[in-house]
């Protein structure tokens, strides 16, 4: 297999996960409803992708209270940032390999 | 949702399908075993991704005989080429949006 294809990371394959990681690369901390609005996903769908990324240790979940209201925020881990960058580099190689030369 | 995320095409999400389309963009005609060797997929896995891409009308299957031996080849359709280019453009936007500026 071409090396760049090997570096395409299954954890980031879906559009939802690409979107989640894109947001978390820019924002230090994002809450559930912001992610939901930004990516236009259902609660269940977003929750399941967040869980998968958390299980891969690519994001970290923080639960706290603002007053009496529970607030859950999501943060990219260093491993997540690194892995996502590698994934984007692999996609870039894929694009370059599919572009007519000259 | 950011526009480039909307243009990410579910039909091409998996690494296997990115690989299949990459090969078909370059080669006019590829047979099953060449795809299998190039992408290092199992028969079942490759067959199921090829079927999905055929159902989306992104590739065309041609069955013929070479002497007495059946030979099946795969070809990207015009719609497939167009859709894959749009997908790669969306990925490129994603990459550009995740790159530090300046």
PDB file of C-alpha atoms in Angstrom:
ATOM      1  CA  UNK A   1       0.000   0.000   0.000  1.00  0.00           C
ATOM      2  CA  UNK A   2       1.159   3.505  -0.656  1.00  0.00           C
ATOM      3  CA  UNK A   3       2.611   4.930   2.520  1.00  0.00           C
ATOM      4  CA  UNK A   4       0.232   7.888   2.727  1.00  0.00           C
ATOM      5  CA  UNK A   5      -2.737   5.538   2.644  1.00  0.00           C
ATOM      6  CA  UNK A   6      -1.313   3.702   5.642  1.00  0.00           C
ATOM      7  CA  UNK A   7      -1.196   6.999   7.506  1.00  0.00           C
ATOM      8  CA  UNK A   8      -4.863   7.678   6.986  1.00  0.00           C
ATOM      9  CA  UNK A   9      -6.269   7.161  10.454  1.00  0.00           C
ATOM     10  CA  UNK A  10      -9.506   5.187  10.754  1.00  0.00           C
ATOM     11  CA  UNK A  11     -10.381   7.159  13.897  1.00  0.00           C
ATOM     12  CA  UNK A  12     -10.795  10.306  11.785  1.00  0.00           C
ATOM     13  CA  UNK A  13     -12.440   8.808   8.712  1.00  0.00           C
ATOM     14  CA  UNK A  14     -15.923  10.159   9.121  1.00  0.00           C
ATOM     15  CA  UNK A  15     -16.954  13.691   8.310  1.00  0.00           C
ATOM     16  CA  UNK A  16     -18.262  14.102  11.848  1.00  0.00           C
ATOM     17  CA  UNK A  17     -14.891  13.244  13.370  1.00  0.00           C
ATOM     18  CA  UNK A  18     -12.994  15.432  10.916  1.00  0.00           C
ATOM     19  CA  UNK A  19     -15.327  18.219  11.953  1.00  0.00           C
ATOM     20  CA  UNK A  20     -14.970  17.600  15.683  1.00  0.00           C
ATOM     21  CA  UNK A  21     -11.190  17.532  15.512  1.00  0.00           C
ATOM     22  CA  UNK A  22     -11.099  20.635  13.288  1.00  0.00           C
ATOM     23  CA  UNK A  23     -13.040  22.543  15.905  1.00  0.00           C
ATOM     24  CA  UNK A  24     -10.923  21.211  18.787  1.00  0.00           C
ATOM     25  CA  UNK A  25      -7.673  22.085  17.002  1.00  0.00           C
ATOM     26  CA  UNK A  26      -8.718  25.742  17.009  1.00  0.00           C
ATOM     27  CA  UNK A  27     -10.655  26.057  20.279  1.00  0.00           C
ATOM     28  CA  UNK A  28      -9.052  25.043  23.576  1.00  0.00           C
ATOM     29  CA  UNK A  29     -12.394  24.062  25.002  1.00  0.00           C
ATOM     30  CA  UNK A  30     -15.766  23.457  23.363  1.00  0.00           C
ATOM     31  CA  UNK A  31     -19.073  22.394  24.883  1.00  0.00           C
ATOM     32  CA  UNK A  32     -21.519  19.853  23.510  1.00  0.00           C
ATOM     33  CA  UNK A  33     -24.107  22.262  22.175  1.00  0.00           C
ATOM     34  CA  UNK A  34     -21.535  24.378  20.342  1.00  0.00           C
ATOM     35  CA  UNK A  35     -20.198  21.259  18.633  1.00  0.00           C
ATOM     36  CA  UNK A  36     -23.712  20.152  17.850  1.00  0.00           C
ATOM     37  CA  UNK A  37     -24.639  23.489  16.279  1.00  0.00           C
ATOM     38  CA  UNK A  38     -21.385  23.825  14.380  1.00  0.00           C
ATOM     39  CA  UNK A  39     -21.472  20.338  12.928  1.00  0.00           C
ATOM     40  CA  UNK A  40     -25.248  19.928  12.660  1.00  0.00           C
ATOM     41  CA  UNK A  41     -25.315  16.477  14.173  1.00  0.00           C
ATOM     42  CA  UNK A  42     -27.941  14.801  16.316  1.00  0.00           C
ATOM     43  CA  UNK A  43     -27.201  14.355  20.032  1.00  0.00           C
ATOM     44  CA  UNK A  44     -26.786  10.601  19.651  1.00  0.00           C
ATOM     45  CA  UNK A  45     -24.554  10.800  16.626  1.00  0.00           C
ATOM     46  CA  UNK A  46     -22.312  13.479  18.117  1.00  0.00           C
ATOM     47  CA  UNK A  47     -22.114  11.656  21.463  1.00  0.00           C
ATOM     48  CA  UNK A  48     -21.060   8.432  19.816  1.00  0.00           C
ATOM     49  CA  UNK A  49     -18.294  10.093  17.783  1.00  0.00           C
ATOM     50  CA  UNK A  50     -17.075  11.985  20.861  1.00  0.00           C
ATOM     51  CA  UNK A  51     -16.955   8.735  22.805  1.00  0.00           C
ATOM     52  CA  UNK A  52     -14.931   7.030  20.082  1.00  0.00           C
ATOM     53  CA  UNK A  53     -12.426   9.893  20.026  1.00  0.00           C
ATOM     54  CA  UNK A  54     -12.228   9.864  23.817  1.00  0.00           C
ATOM     55  CA  UNK A  55     -11.596   6.103  23.813  1.00  0.00           C
ATOM     56  CA  UNK A  56      -8.771   6.663  21.344  1.00  0.00           C
ATOM     57  CA  UNK A  57      -7.401   9.225  23.835  1.00  0.00           C
ATOM     58  CA  UNK A  58      -7.641  11.916  21.147  1.00  0.00           C
ATOM     59  CA  UNK A  59      -9.873  14.086  23.260  1.00  0.00           C
ATOM     60  CA  UNK A  60     -10.435  14.732  26.929  1.00  0.00           C
ATOM     61  CA  UNK A  61     -13.807  15.377  28.558  1.00  0.00           C
ATOM     62  CA  UNK A  62     -14.161  17.800  31.440  1.00  0.00           C
ATOM     63  CA  UNK A  63     -17.300  17.861  33.555  1.00  0.00           C
ATOM     64  CA  UNK A  64     -17.905  20.787  35.869  1.00  0.00           C
ATOM     65  CA  UNK A  65     -20.676  22.908  37.233  1.00  0.00           C
ATOM     66  CA  UNK A  66     -21.388  26.484  36.243  1.00  0.00           C
ATOM     67  CA  UNK A  67     -23.487  27.524  39.232  1.00  0.00           C
ATOM     68  CA  UNK A  68     -25.811  24.576  39.538  1.00  0.00           C
ATOM     69  CA  UNK A  69     -25.768  23.728  35.878  1.00  0.00           C
ATOM     70  CA  UNK A  70     -23.586  20.842  34.720  1.00  0.00           C
ATOM     71  CA  UNK A  71     -21.288  21.809  31.870  1.00  0.00           C
ATOM     72  CA  UNK A  72     -19.295  19.325  29.820  1.00  0.00           C
ATOM     73  CA  UNK A  73     -16.442  20.514  27.661  1.00  0.00           C
ATOM     74  CA  UNK A  74     -14.222  18.738  25.171  1.00  0.00           C
ATOM     75  CA  UNK A  75     -10.531  19.315  24.540  1.00  0.00           C
ATOM     76  CA  UNK A  76      -8.062  17.823  22.060  1.00  0.00           C
ATOM     77  CA  UNK A  77      -5.228  15.945  23.787  1.00  0.00           C
ATOM     78  CA  UNK A  78      -1.629  16.299  22.611  1.00  0.00           C
ATOM     79  CA  UNK A  79      -1.906  12.794  21.168  1.00  0.00           C
ATOM     80  CA  UNK A  80      -5.073  13.841  19.368  1.00  0.00           C
ATOM     81  CA  UNK A  81      -3.441  16.922  17.865  1.00  0.00           C
ATOM     82  CA  UNK A  82      -0.455  14.917  16.731  1.00  0.00           C
ATOM     83  CA  UNK A  83      -2.577  12.123  15.262  1.00  0.00           C
ATOM     84  CA  UNK A  84      -4.895  14.564  13.493  1.00  0.00           C
ATOM     85  CA  UNK A  85      -1.939  16.418  11.967  1.00  0.00           C
ATOM     86  CA  UNK A  86      -0.544  13.129  10.683  1.00  0.00           C
ATOM     87  CA  UNK A  87      -3.937  12.282   9.242  1.00  0.00           C
ATOM     88  CA  UNK A  88      -4.160  15.648   7.457  1.00  0.00           C
ATOM     89  CA  UNK A  89      -0.641  15.175   6.101  1.00  0.00           C
ATOM     90  CA  UNK A  90      -1.661  11.784   4.713  1.00  0.00           C
ATOM     91  CA  UNK A  91      -4.734  13.348   3.095  1.00  0.00           C
ATOM     92  CA  UNK A  92      -2.531  16.039   1.629  1.00  0.00           C
ATOM     93  CA  UNK A  93      -0.286  13.386   0.066  1.00  0.00           C
ATOM     94  CA  UNK A  94      -3.376  11.698  -1.334  1.00  0.00           C
ATOM     95  CA  UNK A  95      -4.485  14.986  -2.892  1.00  0.00           C
ATOM     96  CA  UNK A  96      -1.049  15.696  -4.359  1.00  0.00           C
ATOM     97  CA  UNK A  97      -0.944  12.199  -5.832  1.00  0.00           C
ATOM     98  CA  UNK A  98      -4.288  12.777  -7.526  1.00  0.00           C
ATOM     99  CA  UNK A  99      -3.438  16.126  -8.994  1.00  0.00           C
ATOM    100  CA  UNK A 100      -2.281  16.300 -12.608  1.00  0.00           C
ATOM    101  CA  UNK A 101       1.375  17.370 -12.646  1.00  0.00           C
ATOM    102  CA  UNK A 102       2.797  20.341 -14.550  1.00  0.00           C
TER     103      UNK A 102
ATOM    104  CA  UNK B   1     -21.766  23.451   9.125  1.00  0.00           C
ATOM    105  CA  UNK B   2     -18.721  24.764   7.311  1.00  0.00           C
ATOM    106  CA  UNK B   3     -19.236  24.399   3.602  1.00  0.00           C
ATOM    107  CA  UNK B   4     -16.185  22.251   2.995  1.00  0.00           C
ATOM    108  CA  UNK B   5     -17.434  19.745   5.564  1.00  0.00           C
ATOM    109  CA  UNK B   6     -20.686  19.458   3.637  1.00  0.00           C
ATOM    110  CA  UNK B   7     -18.703  18.613   0.530  1.00  0.00           C
ATOM    111  CA  UNK B   8     -16.948  15.705   2.202  1.00  0.00           C
ATOM    112  CA  UNK B   9     -18.560  12.741   0.493  1.00  0.00           C
ATOM    113  CA  UNK B  10     -19.574   9.802   2.682  1.00  0.00           C
ATOM    114  CA  UNK B  11     -19.037   7.447  -0.261  1.00  0.00           C
ATOM    115  CA  UNK B  12     -15.291   8.148  -0.115  1.00  0.00           C
ATOM    116  CA  UNK B  13     -14.808   8.283   3.637  1.00  0.00           C
ATOM    117  CA  UNK B  14     -12.952   5.056   4.191  1.00  0.00           C
ATOM    118  CA  UNK B  15      -9.297   4.576   3.462  1.00  0.00           C
ATOM    119  CA  UNK B  16     -10.148   1.655   1.193  1.00  0.00           C
ATOM    120  CA  UNK B  17     -12.415   3.805  -0.972  1.00  0.00           C
ATOM    121  CA  UNK B  18      -9.931   6.669  -1.101  1.00  0.00           C
ATOM    122  CA  UNK B  19      -7.389   4.113  -2.258  1.00  0.00           C
ATOM    123  CA  UNK B  20      -9.667   2.530  -4.868  1.00  0.00           C
ATOM    124  CA  UNK B  21     -10.611   5.899  -6.359  1.00  0.00           C
ATOM    125  CA  UNK B  22      -6.989   7.076  -6.330  1.00  0.00           C
ATOM    126  CA  UNK B  23      -6.002   4.069  -8.395  1.00  0.00           C
ATOM    127  CA  UNK B  24      -8.946   4.450 -10.786  1.00  0.00           C
ATOM    128  CA  UNK B  25      -8.235   8.137 -11.329  1.00  0.00           C
ATOM    129  CA  UNK B  26      -4.833   7.223 -12.741  1.00  0.00           C
ATOM    130  CA  UNK B  27      -5.506   3.904 -14.475  1.00  0.00           C
ATOM    131  CA  UNK B  28      -8.224   3.611 -17.100  1.00  0.00           C
ATOM    132  CA  UNK B  29      -8.844   0.007 -16.219  1.00  0.00           C
ATOM    133  CA  UNK B  30      -7.781  -2.074 -13.205  1.00  0.00           C
ATOM    134  CA  UNK B  31      -8.534  -5.677 -12.341  1.00  0.00           C
ATOM    135  CA  UNK B  32      -9.496  -7.079  -8.955  1.00  0.00           C
ATOM    136  CA  UNK B  33      -6.172  -8.642  -8.052  1.00  0.00           C
ATOM    137  CA  UNK B  34      -4.205  -5.503  -8.902  1.00  0.00           C
ATOM    138  CA  UNK B  35      -6.480  -3.463  -6.635  1.00  0.00           C
ATOM    139  CA  UNK B  36      -6.191  -6.114  -3.942  1.00  0.00           C
ATOM    140  CA  UNK B  37      -2.392  -6.134  -4.068  1.00  0.00           C
ATOM    141  CA  UNK B  38      -2.099  -2.357  -4.273  1.00  0.00           C
ATOM    142  CA  UNK B  39      -4.437  -1.681  -1.385  1.00  0.00           C
ATOM    143  CA  UNK B  40      -3.729  -4.811   0.677  1.00  0.00           C
ATOM    144  CA  UNK B  41      -7.338  -5.612   1.349  1.00  0.00           C
ATOM    145  CA  UNK B  42      -9.064  -8.956   1.766  1.00  0.00           C
ATOM    146  CA  UNK B  43     -11.266 -10.209  -1.098  1.00  0.00           C
ATOM    147  CA  UNK B  44     -14.440  -9.631   0.915  1.00  0.00           C
ATOM    148  CA  UNK B  45     -13.498  -6.173   2.082  1.00  0.00           C
ATOM    149  CA  UNK B  46     -12.423  -5.000  -1.379  1.00  0.00           C
ATOM    150  CA  UNK B  47     -15.509  -6.529  -3.024  1.00  0.00           C
ATOM    151  CA  UNK B  48     -17.840  -4.751  -0.615  1.00  0.00           C
ATOM    152  CA  UNK B  49     -16.214  -1.352  -1.156  1.00  0.00           C
ATOM    153  CA  UNK B  50     -16.249  -1.855  -4.939  1.00  0.00           C
ATOM    154  CA  UNK B  51     -19.933  -2.740  -4.791  1.00  0.00           C
ATOM    155  CA  UNK B  52     -20.727   0.401  -2.795  1.00  0.00           C
ATOM    156  CA  UNK B  53     -18.873   2.582  -5.294  1.00  0.00           C
ATOM    157  CA  UNK B  54     -20.608   0.832  -8.185  1.00  0.00           C
ATOM    158  CA  UNK B  55     -24.004   1.399  -6.546  1.00  0.00           C
ATOM    159  CA  UNK B  56     -23.158   5.080  -6.236  1.00  0.00           C
ATOM    160  CA  UNK B  57     -22.389   4.995  -9.987  1.00  0.00           C
ATOM    161  CA  UNK B  58     -18.828   6.137  -9.256  1.00  0.00           C
ATOM    162  CA  UNK B  59     -17.304   3.115 -10.938  1.00  0.00           C
ATOM    163  CA  UNK B  60     -18.223   0.780 -13.742  1.00  0.00           C
ATOM    164  CA  UNK B  61     -17.539  -2.961 -13.796  1.00  0.00           C
ATOM    165  CA  UNK B  62     -16.628  -4.736 -17.016  1.00  0.00           C
ATOM    166  CA  UNK B  63     -16.699  -8.511 -17.234  1.00  0.00           C
ATOM    167  CA  UNK B  64     -15.060 -10.219 -20.184  1.00  0.00           C
ATOM    168  CA  UNK B  65     -13.119 -13.333 -21.064  1.00  0.00           C
ATOM    169  CA  UNK B  66      -9.448 -13.460 -21.836  1.00  0.00           C
ATOM    170  CA  UNK B  67      -9.332 -16.775 -23.674  1.00  0.00           C
ATOM    171  CA  UNK B  68     -11.421 -18.935 -21.366  1.00  0.00           C
ATOM    172  CA  UNK B  69     -10.565 -17.028 -18.253  1.00  0.00           C
ATOM    173  CA  UNK B  70     -13.076 -14.538 -16.886  1.00  0.00           C
ATOM    174  CA  UNK B  71     -11.579 -11.132 -16.255  1.00  0.00           C
ATOM    175  CA  UNK B  72     -13.308  -8.350 -14.344  1.00  0.00           C
ATOM    176  CA  UNK B  73     -12.055  -4.802 -14.589  1.00  0.00           C
ATOM    177  CA  UNK B  74     -13.047  -1.610 -12.821  1.00  0.00           C
ATOM    178  CA  UNK B  75     -13.215   1.881 -14.254  1.00  0.00           C
ATOM    179  CA  UNK B  76     -14.044   5.271 -12.745  1.00  0.00           C
ATOM    180  CA  UNK B  77     -17.120   6.856 -14.316  1.00  0.00           C
ATOM    181  CA  UNK B  78     -17.212  10.550 -15.213  1.00  0.00           C
ATOM    182  CA  UNK B  79     -19.528  11.078 -12.223  1.00  0.00           C
ATOM    183  CA  UNK B  80     -17.031   9.241 -10.032  1.00  0.00           C
ATOM    184  CA  UNK B  81     -14.123  11.390 -11.199  1.00  0.00           C
ATOM    185  CA  UNK B  82     -16.109  14.543 -10.652  1.00  0.00           C
ATOM    186  CA  UNK B  83     -17.330  13.488  -7.204  1.00  0.00           C
ATOM    187  CA  UNK B  84     -13.885  12.370  -6.120  1.00  0.00           C
ATOM    188  CA  UNK B  85     -12.348  15.678  -7.229  1.00  0.00           C
ATOM    189  CA  UNK B  86     -14.971  17.540  -5.221  1.00  0.00           C
ATOM    190  CA  UNK B  87     -14.207  15.348  -2.232  1.00  0.00           C
ATOM    191  CA  UNK B  88     -10.476  16.041  -2.514  1.00  0.00           C
ATOM    192  CA  UNK B  89     -11.182  19.765  -2.819  1.00  0.00           C
ATOM    193  CA  UNK B  90     -13.219  19.599   0.383  1.00  0.00           C
ATOM    194  CA  UNK B  91     -10.388  17.756   2.144  1.00  0.00           C
ATOM    195  CA  UNK B  92      -7.987  20.407   0.893  1.00  0.00           C
ATOM    196  CA  UNK B  93     -10.163  23.128   2.423  1.00  0.00           C
ATOM    197  CA  UNK B  94     -10.208  21.183   5.672  1.00  0.00           C
ATOM    198  CA  UNK B  95      -6.424  21.001   5.642  1.00  0.00           C
ATOM    199  CA  UNK B  96      -6.039  24.708   4.848  1.00  0.00           C
ATOM    200  CA  UNK B  97      -8.421  25.553   7.669  1.00  0.00           C
ATOM    201  CA  UNK B  98      -6.334  23.535  10.091  1.00  0.00           C
ATOM    202  CA  UNK B  99      -3.021  24.996   9.130  1.00  0.00           C
ATOM    203  CA  UNK B 100      -1.559  27.817  11.210  1.00  0.00           C
ATOM    204  CA  UNK B 101      -1.560  30.956   9.099  1.00  0.00           C
ATOM    205  CA  UNK B 102       1.441  33.182   8.360  1.00  0.00           C
TER     206      UNK B 102
END
